Coordinates of C-alpha atoms and ligand atoms in Angstrom, one line a residue:
X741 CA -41.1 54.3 81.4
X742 CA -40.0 52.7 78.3
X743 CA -43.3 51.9 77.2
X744 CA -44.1 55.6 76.8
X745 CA -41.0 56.9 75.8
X746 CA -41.7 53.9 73.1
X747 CA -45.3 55.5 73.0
X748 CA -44.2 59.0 72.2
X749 CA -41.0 58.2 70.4
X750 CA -41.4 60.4 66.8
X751 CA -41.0 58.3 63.8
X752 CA -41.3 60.0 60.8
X753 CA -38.6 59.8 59.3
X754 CA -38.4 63.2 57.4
X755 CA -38.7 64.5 61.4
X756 CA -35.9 62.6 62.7
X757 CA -33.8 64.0 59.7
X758 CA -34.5 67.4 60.4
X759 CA -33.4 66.4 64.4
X760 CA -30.3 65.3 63.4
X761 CA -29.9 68.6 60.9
X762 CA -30.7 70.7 63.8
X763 CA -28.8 69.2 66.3
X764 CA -25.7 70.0 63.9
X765 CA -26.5 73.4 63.3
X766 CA -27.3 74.3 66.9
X767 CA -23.6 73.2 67.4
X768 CA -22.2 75.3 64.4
X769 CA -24.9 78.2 65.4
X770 CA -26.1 78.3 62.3
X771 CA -28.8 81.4 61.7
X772 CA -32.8 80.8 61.4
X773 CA -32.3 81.8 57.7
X774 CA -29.9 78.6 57.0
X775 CA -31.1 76.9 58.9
X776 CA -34.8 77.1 57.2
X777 CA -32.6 76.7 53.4
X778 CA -30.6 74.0 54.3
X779 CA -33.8 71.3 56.2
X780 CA -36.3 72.3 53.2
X781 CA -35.9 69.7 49.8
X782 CA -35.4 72.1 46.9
X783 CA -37.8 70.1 44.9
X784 CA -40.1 67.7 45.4
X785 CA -41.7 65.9 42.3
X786 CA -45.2 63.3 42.3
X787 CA -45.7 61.2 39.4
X788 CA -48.7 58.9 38.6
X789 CA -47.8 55.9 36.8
X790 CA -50.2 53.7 35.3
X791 CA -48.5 50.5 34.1
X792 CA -50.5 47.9 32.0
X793 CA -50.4 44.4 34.0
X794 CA -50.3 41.4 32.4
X795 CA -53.7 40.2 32.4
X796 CA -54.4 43.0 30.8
X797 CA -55.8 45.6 33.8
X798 CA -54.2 48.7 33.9
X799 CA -52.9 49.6 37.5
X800 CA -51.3 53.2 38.4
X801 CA -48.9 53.6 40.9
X802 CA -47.8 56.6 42.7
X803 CA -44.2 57.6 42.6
X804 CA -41.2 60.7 44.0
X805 CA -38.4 62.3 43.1
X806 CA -37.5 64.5 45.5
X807 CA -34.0 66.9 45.5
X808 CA -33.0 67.8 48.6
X809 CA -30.2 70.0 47.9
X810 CA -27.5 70.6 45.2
X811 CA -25.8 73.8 46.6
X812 CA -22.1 71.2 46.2
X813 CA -23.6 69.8 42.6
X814 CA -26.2 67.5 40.9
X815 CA -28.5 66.0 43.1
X816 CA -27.6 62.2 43.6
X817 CA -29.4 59.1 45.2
X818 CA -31.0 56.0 44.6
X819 CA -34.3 55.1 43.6
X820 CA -36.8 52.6 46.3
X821 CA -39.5 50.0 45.1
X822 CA -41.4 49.3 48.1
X823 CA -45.0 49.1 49.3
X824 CA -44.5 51.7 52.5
X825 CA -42.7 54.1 50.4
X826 CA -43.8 57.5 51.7
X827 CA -43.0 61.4 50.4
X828 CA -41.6 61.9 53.3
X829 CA -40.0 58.7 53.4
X830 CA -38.2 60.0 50.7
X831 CA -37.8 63.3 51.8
X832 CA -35.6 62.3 54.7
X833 CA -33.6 59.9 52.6
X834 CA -32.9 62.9 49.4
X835 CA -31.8 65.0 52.9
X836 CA -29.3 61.6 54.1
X837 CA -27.9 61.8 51.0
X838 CA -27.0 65.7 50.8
X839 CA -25.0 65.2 54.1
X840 CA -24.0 61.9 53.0
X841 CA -22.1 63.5 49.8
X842 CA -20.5 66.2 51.8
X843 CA -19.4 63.9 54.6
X844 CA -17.6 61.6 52.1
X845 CA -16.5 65.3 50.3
X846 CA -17.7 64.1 46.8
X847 CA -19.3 67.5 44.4
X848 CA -23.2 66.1 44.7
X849 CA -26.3 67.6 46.7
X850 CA -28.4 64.6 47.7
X851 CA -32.0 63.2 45.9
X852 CA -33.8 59.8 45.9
X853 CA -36.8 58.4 44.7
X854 CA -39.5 55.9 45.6
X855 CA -42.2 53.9 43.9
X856 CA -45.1 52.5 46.0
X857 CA -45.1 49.3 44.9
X858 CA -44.7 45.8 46.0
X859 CA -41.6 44.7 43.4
X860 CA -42.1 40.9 44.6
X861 CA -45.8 40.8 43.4
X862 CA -44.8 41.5 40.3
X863 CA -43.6 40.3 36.9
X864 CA -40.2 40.9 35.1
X865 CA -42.3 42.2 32.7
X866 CA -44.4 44.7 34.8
X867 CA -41.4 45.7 36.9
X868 CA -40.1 46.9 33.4
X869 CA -42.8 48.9 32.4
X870 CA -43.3 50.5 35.9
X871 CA -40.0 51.7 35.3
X872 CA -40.0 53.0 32.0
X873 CA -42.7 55.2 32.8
X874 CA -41.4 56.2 36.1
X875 CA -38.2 56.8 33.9
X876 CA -40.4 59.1 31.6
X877 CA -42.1 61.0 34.4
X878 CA -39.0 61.8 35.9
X879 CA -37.2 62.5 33.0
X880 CA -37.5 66.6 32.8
X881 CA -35.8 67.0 36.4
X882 CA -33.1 64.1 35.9
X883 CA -29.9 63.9 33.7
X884 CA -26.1 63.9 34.5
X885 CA -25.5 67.1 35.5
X886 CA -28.9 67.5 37.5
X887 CA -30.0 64.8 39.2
X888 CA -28.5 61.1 38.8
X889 CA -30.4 58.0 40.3
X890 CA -28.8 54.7 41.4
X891 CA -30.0 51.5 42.8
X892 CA -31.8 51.7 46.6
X893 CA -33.7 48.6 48.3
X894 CA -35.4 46.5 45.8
X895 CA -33.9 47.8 42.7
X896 CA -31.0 47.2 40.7
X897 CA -28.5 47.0 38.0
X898 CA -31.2 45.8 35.4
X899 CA -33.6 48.8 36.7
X900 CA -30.9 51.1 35.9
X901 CA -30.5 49.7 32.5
X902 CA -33.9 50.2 31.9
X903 CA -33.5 53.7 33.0
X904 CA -30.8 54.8 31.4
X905 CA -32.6 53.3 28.1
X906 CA -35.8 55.1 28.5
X907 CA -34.0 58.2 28.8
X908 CA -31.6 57.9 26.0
X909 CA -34.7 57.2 23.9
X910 CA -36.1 60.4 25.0
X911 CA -33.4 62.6 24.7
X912 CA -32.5 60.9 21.0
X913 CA -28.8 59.9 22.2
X914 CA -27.1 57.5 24.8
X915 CA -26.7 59.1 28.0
X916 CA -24.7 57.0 29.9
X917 CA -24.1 59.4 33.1
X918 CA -28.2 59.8 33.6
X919 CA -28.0 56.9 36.4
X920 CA -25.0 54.8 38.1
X921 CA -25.3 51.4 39.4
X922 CA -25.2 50.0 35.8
X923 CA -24.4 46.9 34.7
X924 CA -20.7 46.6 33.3
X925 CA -22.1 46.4 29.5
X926 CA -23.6 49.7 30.1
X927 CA -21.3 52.0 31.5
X928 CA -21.3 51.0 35.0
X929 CA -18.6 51.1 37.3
X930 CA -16.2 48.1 38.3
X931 CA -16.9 47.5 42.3
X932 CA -20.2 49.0 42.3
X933 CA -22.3 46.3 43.2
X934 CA -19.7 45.8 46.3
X935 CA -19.2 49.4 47.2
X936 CA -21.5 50.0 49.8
X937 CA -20.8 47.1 52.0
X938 CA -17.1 47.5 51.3
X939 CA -17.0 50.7 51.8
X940 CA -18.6 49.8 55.3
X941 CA -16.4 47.5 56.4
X942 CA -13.1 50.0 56.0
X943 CA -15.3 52.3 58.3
X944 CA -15.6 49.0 60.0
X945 CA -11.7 48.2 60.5
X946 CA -11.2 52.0 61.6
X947 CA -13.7 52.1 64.2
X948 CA -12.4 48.4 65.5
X949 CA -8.9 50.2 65.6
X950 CA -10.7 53.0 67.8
X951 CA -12.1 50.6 70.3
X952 CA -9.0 48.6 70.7
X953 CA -11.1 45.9 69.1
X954 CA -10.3 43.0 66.1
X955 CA -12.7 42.0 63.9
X956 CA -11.0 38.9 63.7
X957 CA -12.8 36.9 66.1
X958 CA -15.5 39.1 66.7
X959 CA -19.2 37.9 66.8
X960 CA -21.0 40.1 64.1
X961 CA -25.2 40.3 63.7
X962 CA -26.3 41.6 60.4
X963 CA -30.0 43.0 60.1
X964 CA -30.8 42.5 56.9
X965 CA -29.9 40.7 53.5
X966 CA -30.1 42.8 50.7
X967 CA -27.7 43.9 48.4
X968 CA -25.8 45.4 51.3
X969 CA -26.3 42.7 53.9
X970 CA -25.5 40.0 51.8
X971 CA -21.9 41.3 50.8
X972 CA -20.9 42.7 53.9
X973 CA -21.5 39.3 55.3
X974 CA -18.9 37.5 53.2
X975 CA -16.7 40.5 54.0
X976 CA -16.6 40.2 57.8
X977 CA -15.9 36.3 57.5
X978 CA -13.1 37.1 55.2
X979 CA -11.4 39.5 57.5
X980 CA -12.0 36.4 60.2
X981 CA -15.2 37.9 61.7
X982 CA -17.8 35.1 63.4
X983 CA -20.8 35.8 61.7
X984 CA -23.5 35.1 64.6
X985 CA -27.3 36.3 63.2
X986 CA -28.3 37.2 60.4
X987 CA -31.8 37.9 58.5
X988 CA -33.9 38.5 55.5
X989 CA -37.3 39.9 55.5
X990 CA -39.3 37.0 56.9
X991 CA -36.3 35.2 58.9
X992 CA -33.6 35.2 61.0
X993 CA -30.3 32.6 61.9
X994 CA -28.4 32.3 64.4
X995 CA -25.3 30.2 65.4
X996 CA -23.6 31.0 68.4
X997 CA -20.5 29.3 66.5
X998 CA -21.2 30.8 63.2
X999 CA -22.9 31.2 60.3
X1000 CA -21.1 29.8 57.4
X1001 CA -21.9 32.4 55.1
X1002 CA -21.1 31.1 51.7
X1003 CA -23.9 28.5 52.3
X1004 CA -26.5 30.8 53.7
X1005 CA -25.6 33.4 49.9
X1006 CA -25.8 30.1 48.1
X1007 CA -29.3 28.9 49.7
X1008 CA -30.2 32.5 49.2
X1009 CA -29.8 32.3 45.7
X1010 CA -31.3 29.3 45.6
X1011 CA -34.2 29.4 47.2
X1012 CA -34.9 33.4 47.5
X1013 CA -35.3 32.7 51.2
X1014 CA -33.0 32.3 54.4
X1015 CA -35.5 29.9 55.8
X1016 CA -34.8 26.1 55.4
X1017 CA -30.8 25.9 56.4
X1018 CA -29.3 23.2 58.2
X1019 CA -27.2 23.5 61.3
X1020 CA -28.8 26.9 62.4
X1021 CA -31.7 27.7 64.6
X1022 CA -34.5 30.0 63.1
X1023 CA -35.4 33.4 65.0
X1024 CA -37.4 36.2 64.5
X1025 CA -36.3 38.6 62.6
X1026 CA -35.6 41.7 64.7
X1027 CA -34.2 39.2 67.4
X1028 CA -30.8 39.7 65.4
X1029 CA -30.7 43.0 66.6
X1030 CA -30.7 42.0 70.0
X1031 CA -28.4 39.1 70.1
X1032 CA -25.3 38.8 72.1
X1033 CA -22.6 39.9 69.7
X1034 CA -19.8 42.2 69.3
X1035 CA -20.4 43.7 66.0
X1036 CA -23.9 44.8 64.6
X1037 CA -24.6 45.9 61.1
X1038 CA -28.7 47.3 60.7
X1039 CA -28.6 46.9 57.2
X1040 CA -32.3 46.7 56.3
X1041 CA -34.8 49.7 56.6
X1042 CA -35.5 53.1 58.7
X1043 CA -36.3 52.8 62.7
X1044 CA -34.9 49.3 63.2
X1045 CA -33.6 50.3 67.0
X1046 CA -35.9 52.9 68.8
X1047 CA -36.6 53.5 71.9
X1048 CA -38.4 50.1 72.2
X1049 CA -35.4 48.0 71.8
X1050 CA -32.7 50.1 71.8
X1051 CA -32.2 48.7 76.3
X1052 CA -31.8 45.0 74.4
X1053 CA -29.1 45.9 71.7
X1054 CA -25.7 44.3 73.6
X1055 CA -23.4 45.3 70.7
X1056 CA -20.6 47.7 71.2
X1057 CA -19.7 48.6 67.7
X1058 CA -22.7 49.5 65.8
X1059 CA -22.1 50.5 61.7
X1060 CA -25.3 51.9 59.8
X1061 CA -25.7 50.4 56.2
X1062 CA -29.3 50.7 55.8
X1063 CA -30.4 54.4 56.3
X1064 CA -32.4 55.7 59.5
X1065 CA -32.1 52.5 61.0
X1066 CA -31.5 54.3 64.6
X1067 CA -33.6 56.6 66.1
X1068 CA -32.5 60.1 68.1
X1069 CA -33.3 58.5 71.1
X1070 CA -31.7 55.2 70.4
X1071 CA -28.5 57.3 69.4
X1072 CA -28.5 59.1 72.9
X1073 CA -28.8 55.8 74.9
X1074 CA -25.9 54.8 72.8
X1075 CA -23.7 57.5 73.4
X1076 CA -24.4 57.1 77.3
X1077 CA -23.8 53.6 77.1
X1078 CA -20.3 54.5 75.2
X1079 CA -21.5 52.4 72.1
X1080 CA -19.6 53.5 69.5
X1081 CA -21.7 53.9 66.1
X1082 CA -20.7 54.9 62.8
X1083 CA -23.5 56.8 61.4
X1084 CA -25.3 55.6 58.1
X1085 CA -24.0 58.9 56.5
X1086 CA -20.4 57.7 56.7
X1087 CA -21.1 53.7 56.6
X1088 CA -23.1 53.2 53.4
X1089 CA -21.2 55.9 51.5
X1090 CA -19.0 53.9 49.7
X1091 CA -22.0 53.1 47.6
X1092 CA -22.4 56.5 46.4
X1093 CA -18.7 57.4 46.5
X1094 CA -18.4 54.5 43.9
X1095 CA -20.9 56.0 42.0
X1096 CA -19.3 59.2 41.7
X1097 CA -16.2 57.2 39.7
X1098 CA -18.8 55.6 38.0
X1099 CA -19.8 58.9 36.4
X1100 CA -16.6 60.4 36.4
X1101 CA -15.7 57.2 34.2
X1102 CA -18.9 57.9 31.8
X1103 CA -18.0 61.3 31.3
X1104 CA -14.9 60.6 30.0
X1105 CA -15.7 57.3 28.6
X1106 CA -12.5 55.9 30.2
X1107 CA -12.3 52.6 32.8
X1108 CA -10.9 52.2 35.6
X1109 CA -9.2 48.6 36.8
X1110 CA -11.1 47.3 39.9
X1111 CA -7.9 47.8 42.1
X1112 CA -8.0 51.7 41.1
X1113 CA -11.5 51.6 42.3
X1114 CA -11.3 50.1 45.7
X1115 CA -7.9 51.5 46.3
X1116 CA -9.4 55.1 45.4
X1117 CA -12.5 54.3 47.8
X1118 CA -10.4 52.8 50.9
X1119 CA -9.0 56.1 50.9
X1120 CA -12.0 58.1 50.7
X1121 CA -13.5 56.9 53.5
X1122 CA -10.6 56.3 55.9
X1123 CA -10.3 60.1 54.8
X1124 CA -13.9 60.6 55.8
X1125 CA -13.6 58.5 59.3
X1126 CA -10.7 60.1 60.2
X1127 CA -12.6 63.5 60.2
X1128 CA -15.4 62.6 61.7
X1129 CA -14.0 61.2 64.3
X1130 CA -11.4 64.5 65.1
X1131 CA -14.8 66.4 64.5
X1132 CA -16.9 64.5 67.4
X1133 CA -14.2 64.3 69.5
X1134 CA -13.4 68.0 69.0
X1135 CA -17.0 69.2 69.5
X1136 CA -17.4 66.3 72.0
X1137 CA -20.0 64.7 70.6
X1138 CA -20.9 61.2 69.3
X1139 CA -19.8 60.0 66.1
X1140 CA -23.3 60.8 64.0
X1141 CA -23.4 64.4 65.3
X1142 CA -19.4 64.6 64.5
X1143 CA -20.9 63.8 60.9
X1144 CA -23.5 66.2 60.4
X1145 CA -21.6 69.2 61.7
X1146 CA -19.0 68.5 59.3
X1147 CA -21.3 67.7 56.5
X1148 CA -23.7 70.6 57.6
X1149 CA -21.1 73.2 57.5
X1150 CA -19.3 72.3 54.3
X1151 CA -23.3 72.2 52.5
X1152 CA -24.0 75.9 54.9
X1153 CA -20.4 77.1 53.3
X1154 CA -21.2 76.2 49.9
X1155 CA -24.8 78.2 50.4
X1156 CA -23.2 81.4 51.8
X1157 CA -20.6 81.6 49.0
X1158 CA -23.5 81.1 46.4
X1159 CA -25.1 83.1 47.8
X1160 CA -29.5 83.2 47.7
X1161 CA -31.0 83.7 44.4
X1162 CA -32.4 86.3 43.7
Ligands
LIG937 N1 -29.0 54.2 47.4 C1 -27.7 54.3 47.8 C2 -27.6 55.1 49.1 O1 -28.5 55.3 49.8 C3 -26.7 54.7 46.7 C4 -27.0 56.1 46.1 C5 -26.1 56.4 44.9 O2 -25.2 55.6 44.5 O3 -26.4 57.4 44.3 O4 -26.5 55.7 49.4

């Protein structure tokens, strides 16, 4: 029975967004005509980038910008280097981000962008010219009041220097609100790099508080050890969480009495790889989502839990910091199992949220002290928990539906008092 729910299970993940939409808008009936506004990207922009390699071949690489929606503002959302980058990879994840802005109440619609392109095949060198050009492509549907990129899996600070350069060449003046994520010398925003996973874990102490739970003590599995991953980790430790599993894209740890998580960031850095540490055992990677733990954080890529593994997963707090990681079918097995899962809309948006000061701060070319900015953010999103959770329990529903009706209707309110153009 598994096996062919597995079988039949729909993974495309611009599909699953527009399940999640609808499942919202059935509970707010929203009208056909909304309905059909609100699930279609407003634009949707391919780009063909030839980059010169460096033994001298010219290779061209195909890339997307795609804007969902900017009925609230200026589209906003990161940018993707990765080799199974699809359009409507990138599709679903522009859509994420509209209903991740409205949950979180900050004045963007939601875009993001994707390269295909294998970033760890190639040089400093290429990586910059890749992105230049990408940059230049983009450039006539991008710009601070349009459409703002930021960093996404496999880019970073440095790409969004290089960004933010290529269109300041362009447009014949620094333009430092084009992208956020910047590094400090540019522009970019105190408690950036940290936001997302910080951001998380405040989501993270709230919905602990909810189950009648500490996170002191707690055993916590992270999938995943990006830029997200990585940071939460220390995070959870520091608030006294045992740190259990955790993984990077070719292997996983575990240590049923803890990870000791400054050693594993500091062989990371090291040796670019989580294999080789002492005093762990070595697992496959997905196995971390099926440990026995209290606490798991999917912080890698889309349709990490489906259908396939979702009867494995033993955890009973479950926060989203990579997007899509759980499937609609995964999400009702959770809710019948009385898992309790803070949906990637609401636990990664501290990212963006600390983007939003970031180009509040550029506008006005005025900085704020780090305190301000985390202070500013654990506020945002205890805001943003707090109504979610009164809107799933009021509409009965799980904690991701409780998010997309209240992002759905605020985005469907914003359309109506626009108004269609024409
Ligand atoms: N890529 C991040 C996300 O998925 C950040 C987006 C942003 O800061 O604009 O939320």
């Amino acid at each position: 029975m598994a096996t062919r729910e597995a079988f039949q299970e729909e993974l495309n993940p611009f599909e699953i967004a527009k399940q999640q939409f609808n499942r919202a808008a059935d509970y707010l009936n929203l009208d056909a005509s909304l309905r059909n506004v609100l699930q279609s990207p407003k634009r949707q922009l391919i780009v063909s980038i030839p980059v010169k390699m460096d033994g001298g071949d010219v290779q061209v690489f195909e890339g997307y910008r795609v804007q969902h929606n900017i009925a609230r503002g200026p589209a906003k959302g990161g940018i993707r280097y990765h080799p199974n980058v699809t359009l409507d990879e990138v599709k679903a994840l522009a859509s994420w981000m509209t209903w991740k802005c409205a949950t979180v109440g900050i004045p963007y619609g939601g875009g993001k962008g994707g390269v295909i392109c294998d970033p760890k095949r190639m040089s400093r060198d290429e990586l910059e010219r890749l992105t230049r050009r990408y940059a230049f492509e983009i450039a006539p549907i991008i710009g601070p009041d349009r459409d703002i990129p930021a960093p996404d899996v496999y880019t970073d600070e440095q790409t969004m220097a290089w960004i933010m350069d290529t269109i300041s060449m362009v447009r014949g003046h620094t333009e430092l609100g084009v992208v956020t994520g910047k590094p400090i010398s540019l522009g970019g925003s105190l408690g950036r790099s940290e936001a997302t996973a910080r951001g998380c874990l405040y989501t993270l102490r709230q919905a602990c508080r909810v189950m009648g739970m500490s996170l002191k003590g707690a055993r916590v599995a992270i999938h995943g050890f990006g830029n997200a991953g990585a940071n939460i980790s220390h995070m959870v430790a520091a608030d006294g969480a045992r740190v259990v599993a955790i993984c990077d894209s070719k292997v996983g740890l575990y240590s049923e009495s803890g990870i000791d998580i400054q050693e594993a960031l500091r062989h990371k850095k090291e040796t670019s790889s989580l294999g080789g540490m002492l005093g762990v055992k070595e697992i496959p990677c997905d196995e971390v989502l099926t440990v026995d733990c209290d606490i798991l954080l999917p912080s890698a890529l889309e349709n990490a839990i489906t259908m396939a593994n979702v009867g494995k997963v033993k955890a009973k707090i479950i926060a989203e910091l990579a997007n899509g990681p759980t499937t609609p079918g995964a999400d009702r097995v959770f809710a019948d199992q009385g898992v309790f899962l803070v949906p990637d809309i609401l636990a990664n948006a501290g990212g963006v949220t600390v983007s939003y000061y970031e180009w509040v701060q550029d506008q006005n070319s005025f900085f704020w002290p780090e305190k301000k900015i985390n202070d500013t953010l654990e506020l945002a999103m205890r805001a943003a928990f707090d109504s979610v959770y009164e809107t799933a329990k009021r509409y009965d529903t799980d904690m991701r539906t409780g998010a997309y009706i209240l992002a759905v209707d605020r985005v469907a309110e914003a359309t109506r008092v626009r108004g269609i153009f024409p």
